[in-house]
Amino acid sequence: MTKPMASLAVVTPSYGPDADQFADLHRSVLEYTPEDTVHHVFVPRADRRLFAAHEGPRCRVRTVGELLPKRYVKVPRLGMWVNALRPWPPVRGWVMQQIVKLAATAAMDADVVLVADSDVVLVRPTTAQRSLVGGRTLLHRLEDGVHPLMTRHVLWHRVARELLRLPPAPEPPLPDYMSPLTFWDPAIVRGLQRRLAENTGRHWADAFGSRLHVSEFMLYGLFVDEVLSPPDGRPPSDTGLCHKTPDESPMDLPTALAFADRLGPGAIGMMISAKSGTPREVRQAAIERCAEVANRVA
């Protein structure tokens, strides 16, 4: 009997200011993923109308509150969420986006989830099979990517290890698991949630959201590499899935086109950060050039 192909879902947390970038991403999801792939976007309730036009058979628009325990309350004046059982510290917006990624991925019935930031655009055909090597899901792991001067990354490592009850990390350099476009295994995320609950005696979201400095990618990566890693070693890594700019400097047209021309042969997506302030017409030109480069290499 033929084994069924692995299924893929796409998850994106977003909000109003990124609505235009999300539109570009969603168009690329429709173009480059299989017809049964659904794009799930999670947005604040107040921004839902900005994304409603995308809703259909291949796009589900949901609000952040739908994923959370009822005790979480949004405080618009502060731009934060409050856990009514333990109001302090409040959960800042970027931490809530991380909780959304974890909760949404765990809730998917697909075999593989592609977690994509709003300012990513796919440029090559992408299936669940692209994430699998020898039956194992690829992990974004940049060896020795975290150096001593990257103090926030070092802190995220420490917090992740505390939540997972792992021994303290050695001195940097340390692996970097951060990426705006990455594959996650929903079953692994559900196991991670159970680990957090068992270690802390709290709901996993409460344990995660109570930390002022935390990274979902560091947590997932360390869970895979140091908790689940089988005797035959850590899972394979691919750090070339997303072609991205090294910083958040604004781009002019020549710079953006030169960036696009450097698209790697294994990249399935590209990203010019929404925070860079790059003009929309320049960003669109880079997207088109990346697609041309991808077609030439293919």
PDB file of C-alpha atoms in Angstrom:
ATOM      1  CA  MET A   1       0.000   0.000   0.000  1.00  0.00           C
ATOM      2  CA  THR A   2       1.331   3.457  -0.915  1.00  0.00           C
ATOM      3  CA  LYS A   3       2.159   5.617   2.067  1.00  0.00           C
ATOM      4  CA  PRO A   4       0.194   8.916   1.949  1.00  0.00           C
ATOM      5  CA  MET A   5       2.183  12.086   1.361  1.00  0.00           C
ATOM      6  CA  ALA A   6       2.869  14.181   4.453  1.00  0.00           C
ATOM      7  CA  SER A   7       0.536  17.153   4.808  1.00  0.00           C
ATOM      8  CA  LEU A   8       1.538  20.789   5.305  1.00  0.00           C
ATOM      9  CA  ALA A   9      -0.073  23.757   7.058  1.00  0.00           C
ATOM     10  CA  VAL A  10       1.234  27.330   7.255  1.00  0.00           C
ATOM     11  CA  VAL A  11       0.965  29.405  10.458  1.00  0.00           C
ATOM     12  CA  THR A  12       1.483  33.174  10.653  1.00  0.00           C
ATOM     13  CA  PRO A  13       0.851  35.484  13.609  1.00  0.00           C
ATOM     14  CA  SER A  14       0.265  39.012  12.300  1.00  0.00           C
ATOM     15  CA  TYR A  15      -1.328  42.370  13.035  1.00  0.00           C
ATOM     16  CA  GLY A  16      -2.637  45.472  11.301  1.00  0.00           C
ATOM     17  CA  PRO A  17       0.622  47.247  10.385  1.00  0.00           C
ATOM     18  CA  ASP A  18       1.807  44.083   8.582  1.00  0.00           C
ATOM     19  CA  ALA A  19      -1.401  43.522   6.595  1.00  0.00           C
ATOM     20  CA  ASP A  20       0.179  44.477   3.242  1.00  0.00           C
ATOM     21  CA  GLN A  21       3.171  42.211   3.822  1.00  0.00           C
ATOM     22  CA  PHE A  22       0.850  39.379   4.832  1.00  0.00           C
ATOM     23  CA  ALA A  23      -1.055  39.793   1.563  1.00  0.00           C
ATOM     24  CA  ASP A  24       2.192  39.185  -0.346  1.00  0.00           C
ATOM     25  CA  LEU A  25       2.967  36.150   1.796  1.00  0.00           C
ATOM     26  CA  HIS A  26      -0.490  34.659   1.352  1.00  0.00           C
ATOM     27  CA  ARG A  27      -0.385  35.088  -2.430  1.00  0.00           C
ATOM     28  CA  SER A  28       2.893  33.167  -2.416  1.00  0.00           C
ATOM     29  CA  VAL A  29       1.412  30.418  -0.232  1.00  0.00           C
ATOM     30  CA  LEU A  30      -1.402  29.994  -2.742  1.00  0.00           C
ATOM     31  CA  GLU A  31       1.119  29.833  -5.601  1.00  0.00           C
ATOM     32  CA  TYR A  32       3.847  27.649  -4.115  1.00  0.00           C
ATOM     33  CA  THR A  33       2.191  25.176  -1.734  1.00  0.00           C
ATOM     34  CA  PRO A  34      -0.082  22.200  -2.538  1.00  0.00           C
ATOM     35  CA  GLU A  35      -3.776  22.844  -3.065  1.00  0.00           C
ATOM     36  CA  ASP A  36      -4.666  21.168   0.236  1.00  0.00           C
ATOM     37  CA  THR A  37      -2.352  23.446   2.251  1.00  0.00           C
ATOM     38  CA  VAL A  38      -4.236  25.912   4.452  1.00  0.00           C
ATOM     39  CA  HIS A  39      -2.709  29.175   5.656  1.00  0.00           C
ATOM     40  CA  HIS A  40      -3.731  30.012   9.239  1.00  0.00           C
ATOM     41  CA  VAL A  41      -3.288  33.639  10.302  1.00  0.00           C
ATOM     42  CA  PHE A  42      -3.822  34.759  13.907  1.00  0.00           C
ATOM     43  CA  VAL A  43      -4.445  38.457  14.538  1.00  0.00           C
ATOM     44  CA  PRO A  44      -5.728  40.757  17.287  1.00  0.00           C
ATOM     45  CA  ARG A  45      -9.521  41.003  17.310  1.00  0.00           C
ATOM     46  CA  ALA A  46      -9.372  44.697  16.397  1.00  0.00           C
ATOM     47  CA  ASP A  47      -7.381  43.889  13.224  1.00  0.00           C
ATOM     48  CA  ARG A  48      -9.472  40.984  11.941  1.00  0.00           C
ATOM     49  CA  ARG A  49     -11.311  43.098   9.369  1.00  0.00           C
ATOM     50  CA  LEU A  50      -7.979  43.979   7.715  1.00  0.00           C
ATOM     51  CA  PHE A  51      -7.362  40.293   6.967  1.00  0.00           C
ATOM     52  CA  ALA A  52     -10.934  39.123   6.329  1.00  0.00           C
ATOM     53  CA  ALA A  53     -10.626  39.469   2.551  1.00  0.00           C
ATOM     54  CA  HIS A  54      -8.156  36.561   2.492  1.00  0.00           C
ATOM     55  CA  GLU A  55     -10.506  34.150   4.219  1.00  0.00           C
ATOM     56  CA  GLY A  56     -11.537  31.151   2.143  1.00  0.00           C
ATOM     57  CA  PRO A  57     -10.857  27.452   1.572  1.00  0.00           C
ATOM     58  CA  ARG A  58      -7.091  28.008   1.857  1.00  0.00           C
ATOM     59  CA  CYS A  59      -6.981  30.721   4.497  1.00  0.00           C
ATOM     60  CA  ARG A  60      -8.342  30.714   8.027  1.00  0.00           C
ATOM     61  CA  VAL A  61      -8.372  34.068   9.808  1.00  0.00           C
ATOM     62  CA  ARG A  62      -8.600  33.671  13.582  1.00  0.00           C
ATOM     63  CA  THR A  63      -8.145  35.976  16.530  1.00  0.00           C
ATOM     64  CA  VAL A  64      -5.423  35.538  19.112  1.00  0.00           C
ATOM     65  CA  GLY A  65      -7.938  35.158  21.933  1.00  0.00           C
ATOM     66  CA  GLU A  66      -9.360  31.987  20.374  1.00  0.00           C
ATOM     67  CA  LEU A  67      -6.110  30.161  21.167  1.00  0.00           C
ATOM     68  CA  LEU A  68      -5.736  31.289  24.766  1.00  0.00           C
ATOM     69  CA  PRO A  69      -7.195  30.156  28.077  1.00  0.00           C
ATOM     70  CA  LYS A  70     -10.080  32.451  29.060  1.00  0.00           C
ATOM     71  CA  ARG A  71      -8.033  33.946  31.903  1.00  0.00           C
ATOM     72  CA  TYR A  72      -5.964  35.957  29.396  1.00  0.00           C
ATOM     73  CA  VAL A  73      -7.350  39.461  28.893  1.00  0.00           C
ATOM     74  CA  LYS A  74      -6.107  42.044  26.411  1.00  0.00           C
ATOM     75  CA  VAL A  75      -5.423  45.521  27.820  1.00  0.00           C
ATOM     76  CA  PRO A  76      -5.486  47.722  24.702  1.00  0.00           C
ATOM     77  CA  ARG A  77      -4.179  50.798  26.503  1.00  0.00           C
ATOM     78  CA  LEU A  78      -1.015  48.903  27.420  1.00  0.00           C
ATOM     79  CA  GLY A  79      -0.799  46.823  24.265  1.00  0.00           C
ATOM     80  CA  MET A  80      -0.318  43.772  26.480  1.00  0.00           C
ATOM     81  CA  TRP A  81      -2.153  40.723  27.775  1.00  0.00           C
ATOM     82  CA  VAL A  82      -2.790  39.986  31.436  1.00  0.00           C
ATOM     83  CA  ASN A  83      -3.217  36.575  33.011  1.00  0.00           C
ATOM     84  CA  ALA A  84      -6.053  37.200  35.474  1.00  0.00           C
ATOM     85  CA  LEU A  85      -4.714  34.496  37.828  1.00  0.00           C
ATOM     86  CA  ARG A  86      -1.220  36.040  37.920  1.00  0.00           C
ATOM     87  CA  PRO A  87      -1.402  39.589  36.536  1.00  0.00           C
ATOM     88  CA  TRP A  88       2.290  40.296  36.962  1.00  0.00           C
ATOM     89  CA  PRO A  89       4.216  40.423  34.783  1.00  0.00           C
ATOM     90  CA  PRO A  90       1.882  41.232  31.886  1.00  0.00           C
ATOM     91  CA  VAL A  91       2.539  39.416  28.613  1.00  0.00           C
ATOM     92  CA  ARG A  92       4.019  41.757  26.043  1.00  0.00           C
ATOM     93  CA  GLY A  93       2.874  41.605  22.434  1.00  0.00           C
ATOM     94  CA  TRP A  94       5.952  39.928  20.979  1.00  0.00           C
ATOM     95  CA  VAL A  95       5.850  37.245  23.701  1.00  0.00           C
ATOM     96  CA  MET A  96       2.173  36.661  22.926  1.00  0.00           C
ATOM     97  CA  GLN A  97       3.068  36.171  19.261  1.00  0.00           C
ATOM     98  CA  GLN A  98       5.429  33.413  20.363  1.00  0.00           C
ATOM     99  CA  ILE A  99       2.689  31.786  22.447  1.00  0.00           C
ATOM    100  CA  VAL A 100       0.431  31.950  19.384  1.00  0.00           C
ATOM    101  CA  LYS A 101       3.015  30.123  17.232  1.00  0.00           C
ATOM    102  CA  LEU A 102       3.330  27.338  19.789  1.00  0.00           C
ATOM    103  CA  ALA A 103      -0.405  27.030  20.461  1.00  0.00           C
ATOM    104  CA  ALA A 104      -1.392  27.188  16.794  1.00  0.00           C
ATOM    105  CA  THR A 105       1.190  24.637  15.680  1.00  0.00           C
ATOM    106  CA  ALA A 106       0.170  22.212  18.415  1.00  0.00           C
ATOM    107  CA  ALA A 107      -3.461  22.506  17.302  1.00  0.00           C
ATOM    108  CA  MET A 108      -2.762  21.634  13.652  1.00  0.00           C
ATOM    109  CA  ASP A 109      -3.682  18.196  12.311  1.00  0.00           C
ATOM    110  CA  ALA A 110      -1.064  18.489   9.533  1.00  0.00           C
ATOM    111  CA  ASP A 111       2.127  16.438   9.662  1.00  0.00           C
ATOM    112  CA  VAL A 112       4.328  19.506   9.268  1.00  0.00           C
ATOM    113  CA  VAL A 113       3.784  23.215   9.944  1.00  0.00           C
ATOM    114  CA  LEU A 114       5.627  25.971   8.131  1.00  0.00           C
ATOM    115  CA  VAL A 115       5.901  28.874  10.579  1.00  0.00           C
ATOM    116  CA  ALA A 116       6.229  32.065   8.549  1.00  0.00           C
ATOM    117  CA  ASP A 117       6.520  35.684   9.653  1.00  0.00           C
ATOM    118  CA  SER A 118       4.317  38.203   7.843  1.00  0.00           C
ATOM    119  CA  ASP A 119       7.211  39.770   5.936  1.00  0.00           C
ATOM    120  CA  VAL A 120       8.343  36.467   4.414  1.00  0.00           C
ATOM    121  CA  VAL A 121       7.413  35.573   0.826  1.00  0.00           C
ATOM    122  CA  LEU A 122       7.726  32.085  -0.692  1.00  0.00           C
ATOM    123  CA  VAL A 123       9.616  31.934  -3.987  1.00  0.00           C
ATOM    124  CA  ARG A 124       9.786  28.195  -4.720  1.00  0.00           C
ATOM    125  CA  PRO A 125       7.363  25.233  -4.531  1.00  0.00           C
ATOM    126  CA  THR A 126       7.148  24.063  -0.926  1.00  0.00           C
ATOM    127  CA  THR A 127       5.742  20.800   0.398  1.00  0.00           C
ATOM    128  CA  ALA A 128       5.954  18.908   3.669  1.00  0.00           C
ATOM    129  CA  GLN A 129       8.499  16.608   2.011  1.00  0.00           C
ATOM    130  CA  ARG A 130      10.913  19.545   1.780  1.00  0.00           C
ATOM    131  CA  SER A 131      11.096  19.490   5.581  1.00  0.00           C
ATOM    132  CA  LEU A 132      11.906  15.802   5.895  1.00  0.00           C
ATOM    133  CA  VAL A 133      15.298  14.116   5.671  1.00  0.00           C
ATOM    134  CA  GLY A 134      15.300  10.418   6.482  1.00  0.00           C
ATOM    135  CA  GLY A 135      11.851  10.776   8.016  1.00  0.00           C
ATOM    136  CA  ARG A 136      13.023  13.491  10.425  1.00  0.00           C
ATOM    137  CA  THR A 137      11.923  17.118  10.335  1.00  0.00           C
ATOM    138  CA  LEU A 138      14.666  19.615   9.560  1.00  0.00           C
ATOM    139  CA  LEU A 139      15.699  21.974  12.334  1.00  0.00           C
ATOM    140  CA  HIS A 140      17.023  25.477  11.774  1.00  0.00           C
ATOM    141  CA  ARG A 141      20.293  25.319  13.672  1.00  0.00           C
ATOM    142  CA  LEU A 142      23.154  27.716  12.965  1.00  0.00           C
ATOM    143  CA  GLU A 143      26.109  26.160  14.739  1.00  0.00           C
ATOM    144  CA  ASP A 144      28.083  28.654  16.865  1.00  0.00           C
ATOM    145  CA  GLY A 145      25.686  31.369  15.729  1.00  0.00           C
ATOM    146  CA  VAL A 146      25.322  32.964  19.161  1.00  0.00           C
ATOM    147  CA  HIS A 147      28.420  34.862  20.281  1.00  0.00           C
ATOM    148  CA  PRO A 148      29.163  36.419  23.704  1.00  0.00           C
ATOM    149  CA  LEU A 149      28.193  39.934  22.576  1.00  0.00           C
ATOM    150  CA  MET A 150      24.703  38.687  21.563  1.00  0.00           C
ATOM    151  CA  THR A 151      23.483  39.162  25.116  1.00  0.00           C
ATOM    152  CA  ARG A 152      19.767  38.702  24.423  1.00  0.00           C
ATOM    153  CA  HIS A 153      20.379  35.452  22.568  1.00  0.00           C
ATOM    154  CA  VAL A 154      22.539  34.205  25.436  1.00  0.00           C
ATOM    155  CA  LEU A 155      19.737  35.128  27.851  1.00  0.00           C
ATOM    156  CA  TRP A 156      17.162  33.303  25.698  1.00  0.00           C
ATOM    157  CA  HIS A 157      19.363  30.213  25.838  1.00  0.00           C
ATOM    158  CA  ARG A 158      19.523  30.412  29.633  1.00  0.00           C
ATOM    159  CA  VAL A 159      15.761  30.879  30.048  1.00  0.00           C
ATOM    160  CA  ALA A 160      14.958  28.034  27.649  1.00  0.00           C
ATOM    161  CA  ARG A 161      17.249  25.702  29.560  1.00  0.00           C
ATOM    162  CA  GLU A 162      15.624  26.712  32.841  1.00  0.00           C
ATOM    163  CA  LEU A 163      12.142  25.997  31.475  1.00  0.00           C
ATOM    164  CA  LEU A 164      13.295  22.631  30.109  1.00  0.00           C
ATOM    165  CA  ARG A 165      15.297  21.801  33.264  1.00  0.00           C
ATOM    166  CA  LEU A 166      18.487  21.291  31.326  1.00  0.00           C
ATOM    167  CA  PRO A 167      21.982  21.850  32.728  1.00  0.00           C
ATOM    168  CA  PRO A 168      23.388  25.367  32.277  1.00  0.00           C
ATOM    169  CA  ALA A 169      24.736  26.119  28.828  1.00  0.00           C
ATOM    170  CA  PRO A 170      28.465  26.152  28.180  1.00  0.00           C
ATOM    171  CA  GLU A 171      30.107  29.467  27.367  1.00  0.00           C
ATOM    172  CA  PRO A 172      29.297  30.887  23.909  1.00  0.00           C
ATOM    173  CA  PRO A 173      29.442  30.323  21.022  1.00  0.00           C
ATOM    174  CA  LEU A 174      26.097  28.521  21.110  1.00  0.00           C
ATOM    175  CA  PRO A 175      23.712  27.319  18.381  1.00  0.00           C
ATOM    176  CA  ASP A 176      21.196  29.813  17.036  1.00  0.00           C
ATOM    177  CA  TYR A 177      17.715  28.460  16.292  1.00  0.00           C
ATOM    178  CA  MET A 178      16.058  31.750  15.273  1.00  0.00           C
ATOM    179  CA  SER A 179      14.441  32.016  11.838  1.00  0.00           C
ATOM    180  CA  PRO A 180      11.532  33.922  10.248  1.00  0.00           C
ATOM    181  CA  LEU A 181      10.683  30.833   8.175  1.00  0.00           C
ATOM    182  CA  THR A 182      11.015  27.358   9.609  1.00  0.00           C
ATOM    183  CA  PHE A 183       9.419  23.932   9.729  1.00  0.00           C
ATOM    184  CA  TRP A 184       7.981  22.662  13.014  1.00  0.00           C
ATOM    185  CA  ASP A 185       6.587  19.242  13.888  1.00  0.00           C
ATOM    186  CA  PRO A 186       3.213  19.642  15.670  1.00  0.00           C
ATOM    187  CA  ALA A 187       3.743  16.435  17.660  1.00  0.00           C
ATOM    188  CA  ILE A 188       7.042  17.784  18.955  1.00  0.00           C
ATOM    189  CA  VAL A 189       5.406  21.077  19.965  1.00  0.00           C
ATOM    190  CA  ARG A 190       2.743  19.168  21.892  1.00  0.00           C
ATOM    191  CA  GLY A 191       5.512  17.252  23.669  1.00  0.00           C
ATOM    192  CA  LEU A 192       7.246  20.538  24.455  1.00  0.00           C
ATOM    193  CA  GLN A 193       4.053  21.897  25.977  1.00  0.00           C
ATOM    194  CA  ARG A 194       3.726  18.817  28.179  1.00  0.00           C
ATOM    195  CA  ARG A 195       7.349  19.194  29.281  1.00  0.00           C
ATOM    196  CA  LEU A 196       6.763  22.807  30.353  1.00  0.00           C
ATOM    197  CA  ALA A 197       3.623  21.863  32.280  1.00  0.00           C
ATOM    198  CA  GLU A 198       5.336  18.960  34.041  1.00  0.00           C
ATOM    199  CA  ASN A 199       8.424  21.002  34.913  1.00  0.00           C
ATOM    200  CA  THR A 200       6.588  24.034  36.252  1.00  0.00           C
ATOM    201  CA  GLY A 201       3.282  22.674  37.561  1.00  0.00           C
ATOM    202  CA  ARG A 202       1.528  25.351  35.498  1.00  0.00           C
ATOM    203  CA  HIS A 203      -0.213  25.569  32.146  1.00  0.00           C
ATOM    204  CA  TRP A 204       2.559  25.752  29.543  1.00  0.00           C
ATOM    205  CA  ALA A 205       1.415  29.182  28.303  1.00  0.00           C
ATOM    206  CA  ASP A 206       1.476  30.564  31.852  1.00  0.00           C
ATOM    207  CA  ALA A 207       5.002  29.251  32.393  1.00  0.00           C
ATOM    208  CA  PHE A 208       6.214  30.628  29.063  1.00  0.00           C
ATOM    209  CA  GLY A 209       4.408  33.971  29.291  1.00  0.00           C
ATOM    210  CA  SER A 210       5.656  34.685  32.808  1.00  0.00           C
ATOM    211  CA  ARG A 211       9.185  35.186  31.463  1.00  0.00           C
ATOM    212  CA  LEU A 212      10.180  38.701  30.465  1.00  0.00           C
ATOM    213  CA  HIS A 213      12.850  37.382  28.108  1.00  0.00           C
ATOM    214  CA  VAL A 214      12.090  34.203  26.205  1.00  0.00           C
ATOM    215  CA  SER A 215      12.354  32.759  22.701  1.00  0.00           C
ATOM    216  CA  GLU A 216      10.078  30.122  21.224  1.00  0.00           C
ATOM    217  CA  PHE A 217      12.765  29.137  18.703  1.00  0.00           C
ATOM    218  CA  MET A 218      15.471  28.629  21.319  1.00  0.00           C
ATOM    219  CA  LEU A 219      12.997  26.591  23.370  1.00  0.00           C
ATOM    220  CA  TYR A 220      11.955  24.379  20.432  1.00  0.00           C
ATOM    221  CA  GLY A 221      15.525  23.920  19.219  1.00  0.00           C
ATOM    222  CA  LEU A 222      16.927  22.956  22.603  1.00  0.00           C
ATOM    223  CA  PHE A 223      13.978  20.637  23.231  1.00  0.00           C
ATOM    224  CA  VAL A 224      14.673  18.831  19.956  1.00  0.00           C
ATOM    225  CA  ASP A 225      18.458  18.756  20.298  1.00  0.00           C
ATOM    226  CA  GLU A 226      18.895  18.065  24.009  1.00  0.00           C
ATOM    227  CA  VAL A 227      15.670  16.457  25.226  1.00  0.00           C
ATOM    228  CA  LEU A 228      14.488  14.408  22.242  1.00  0.00           C
ATOM    229  CA  SER A 229      17.779  13.781  20.446  1.00  0.00           C
ATOM    230  CA  PRO A 230      18.011  10.015  19.753  1.00  0.00           C
ATOM    231  CA  PRO A 231      21.174   7.920  20.059  1.00  0.00           C
ATOM    232  CA  ASP A 232      21.956   8.447  16.381  1.00  0.00           C
ATOM    233  CA  GLY A 233      22.349  12.172  16.916  1.00  0.00           C
ATOM    234  CA  ARG A 234      20.568  15.441  16.397  1.00  0.00           C
ATOM    235  CA  PRO A 235      18.215  15.939  13.446  1.00  0.00           C
ATOM    236  CA  PRO A 236      19.546  17.436  10.208  1.00  0.00           C
ATOM    237  CA  SER A 237      19.693  21.200   9.832  1.00  0.00           C
ATOM    238  CA  ASP A 238      19.067  23.538   6.912  1.00  0.00           C
ATOM    239  CA  THR A 239      19.766  27.226   7.525  1.00  0.00           C
ATOM    240  CA  GLY A 240      19.223  28.216   3.900  1.00  0.00           C
ATOM    241  CA  LEU A 241      15.438  27.977   3.728  1.00  0.00           C
ATOM    242  CA  CYS A 242      14.949  31.739   3.984  1.00  0.00           C
ATOM    243  CA  HIS A 243      17.043  34.286   2.108  1.00  0.00           C
ATOM    244  CA  LYS A 244      17.036  37.301   4.403  1.00  0.00           C
ATOM    245  CA  THR A 245      18.814  40.582   4.926  1.00  0.00           C
ATOM    246  CA  PRO A 246      21.473  40.630   7.646  1.00  0.00           C
ATOM    247  CA  ASP A 247      20.055  43.749   9.328  1.00  0.00           C
ATOM    248  CA  GLU A 248      17.075  46.106   9.269  1.00  0.00           C
ATOM    249  CA  SER A 249      18.603  48.878   7.164  1.00  0.00           C
ATOM    250  CA  PRO A 250      16.334  50.351   4.467  1.00  0.00           C
ATOM    251  CA  MET A 251      17.090  49.223   0.923  1.00  0.00           C
ATOM    252  CA  ASP A 252      17.176  51.205  -2.281  1.00  0.00           C
ATOM    253  CA  LEU A 253      16.420  49.531  -5.606  1.00  0.00           C
ATOM    254  CA  PRO A 254      19.980  48.534  -6.601  1.00  0.00           C
ATOM    255  CA  THR A 255      20.668  47.119  -3.150  1.00  0.00           C
ATOM    256  CA  ALA A 256      17.391  45.167  -3.138  1.00  0.00           C
ATOM    257  CA  LEU A 257      18.014  43.687  -6.599  1.00  0.00           C
ATOM    258  CA  ALA A 258      21.567  42.711  -5.660  1.00  0.00           C
ATOM    259  CA  PHE A 259      20.162  41.049  -2.539  1.00  0.00           C
ATOM    260  CA  ALA A 260      17.648  39.123  -4.671  1.00  0.00           C
ATOM    261  CA  ASP A 261      20.359  37.980  -7.074  1.00  0.00           C
ATOM    262  CA  ARG A 262      22.082  36.220  -4.151  1.00  0.00           C
ATOM    263  CA  LEU A 263      19.114  33.898  -3.560  1.00  0.00           C
ATOM    264  CA  GLY A 264      20.488  30.481  -2.649  1.00  0.00           C
ATOM    265  CA  PRO A 265      19.576  27.300  -4.555  1.00  0.00           C
ATOM    266  CA  GLY A 266      17.892  25.777  -1.508  1.00  0.00           C
ATOM    267  CA  ALA A 267      15.898  28.822  -0.404  1.00  0.00           C
ATOM    268  CA  ILE A 268      12.121  28.469  -0.483  1.00  0.00           C
ATOM    269  CA  GLY A 269      11.467  31.997   0.767  1.00  0.00           C
ATOM    270  CA  MET A 270      12.894  35.476   1.111  1.00  0.00           C
ATOM    271  CA  MET A 271      12.458  38.251   3.644  1.00  0.00           C
ATOM    272  CA  ILE A 272      13.075  41.979   3.721  1.00  0.00           C
ATOM    273  CA  SER A 273      12.198  42.992   7.261  1.00  0.00           C
ATOM    274  CA  ALA A 274       9.070  45.086   7.655  1.00  0.00           C
ATOM    275  CA  LYS A 275      11.028  47.079  10.253  1.00  0.00           C
ATOM    276  CA  SER A 276      13.617  48.139   7.671  1.00  0.00           C
ATOM    277  CA  GLY A 277      11.452  50.865   6.190  1.00  0.00           C
ATOM    278  CA  THR A 278      12.196  49.664   2.657  1.00  0.00           C
ATOM    279  CA  PRO A 279       9.734  51.312   0.218  1.00  0.00           C
ATOM    280  CA  ARG A 280       6.982  48.961  -0.931  1.00  0.00           C
ATOM    281  CA  GLU A 281       7.871  49.332  -4.628  1.00  0.00           C
ATOM    282  CA  VAL A 282      11.483  48.370  -3.863  1.00  0.00           C
ATOM    283  CA  ARG A 283      10.350  45.361  -1.853  1.00  0.00           C
ATOM    284  CA  GLN A 284       8.052  44.272  -4.697  1.00  0.00           C
ATOM    285  CA  ALA A 285      10.910  44.531  -7.180  1.00  0.00           C
ATOM    286  CA  ALA A 286      13.060  42.315  -4.948  1.00  0.00           C
ATOM    287  CA  ILE A 287      10.255  39.753  -4.653  1.00  0.00           C
ATOM    288  CA  GLU A 288       9.882  39.605  -8.438  1.00  0.00           C
ATOM    289  CA  ARG A 289      13.639  39.299  -8.947  1.00  0.00           C
ATOM    290  CA  CYS A 290      13.865  36.482  -6.369  1.00  0.00           C
ATOM    291  CA  ALA A 291      11.153  34.595  -8.235  1.00  0.00           C
ATOM    292  CA  GLU A 292      13.075  35.051 -11.485  1.00  0.00           C
ATOM    293  CA  VAL A 293      16.296  33.796  -9.888  1.00  0.00           C
ATOM    294  CA  ALA A 294      14.447  30.822  -8.398  1.00  0.00           C
ATOM    295  CA  ASN A 295      13.040  29.900 -11.810  1.00  0.00           C
ATOM    296  CA  ARG A 296      16.454  30.169 -13.476  1.00  0.00           C
ATOM    297  CA  VAL A 297      18.088  27.935 -10.887  1.00  0.00           C
ATOM    298  CA  ALA A 298      15.217  25.454 -11.078  1.00  0.00           C
TER     299      ALA A 298
END
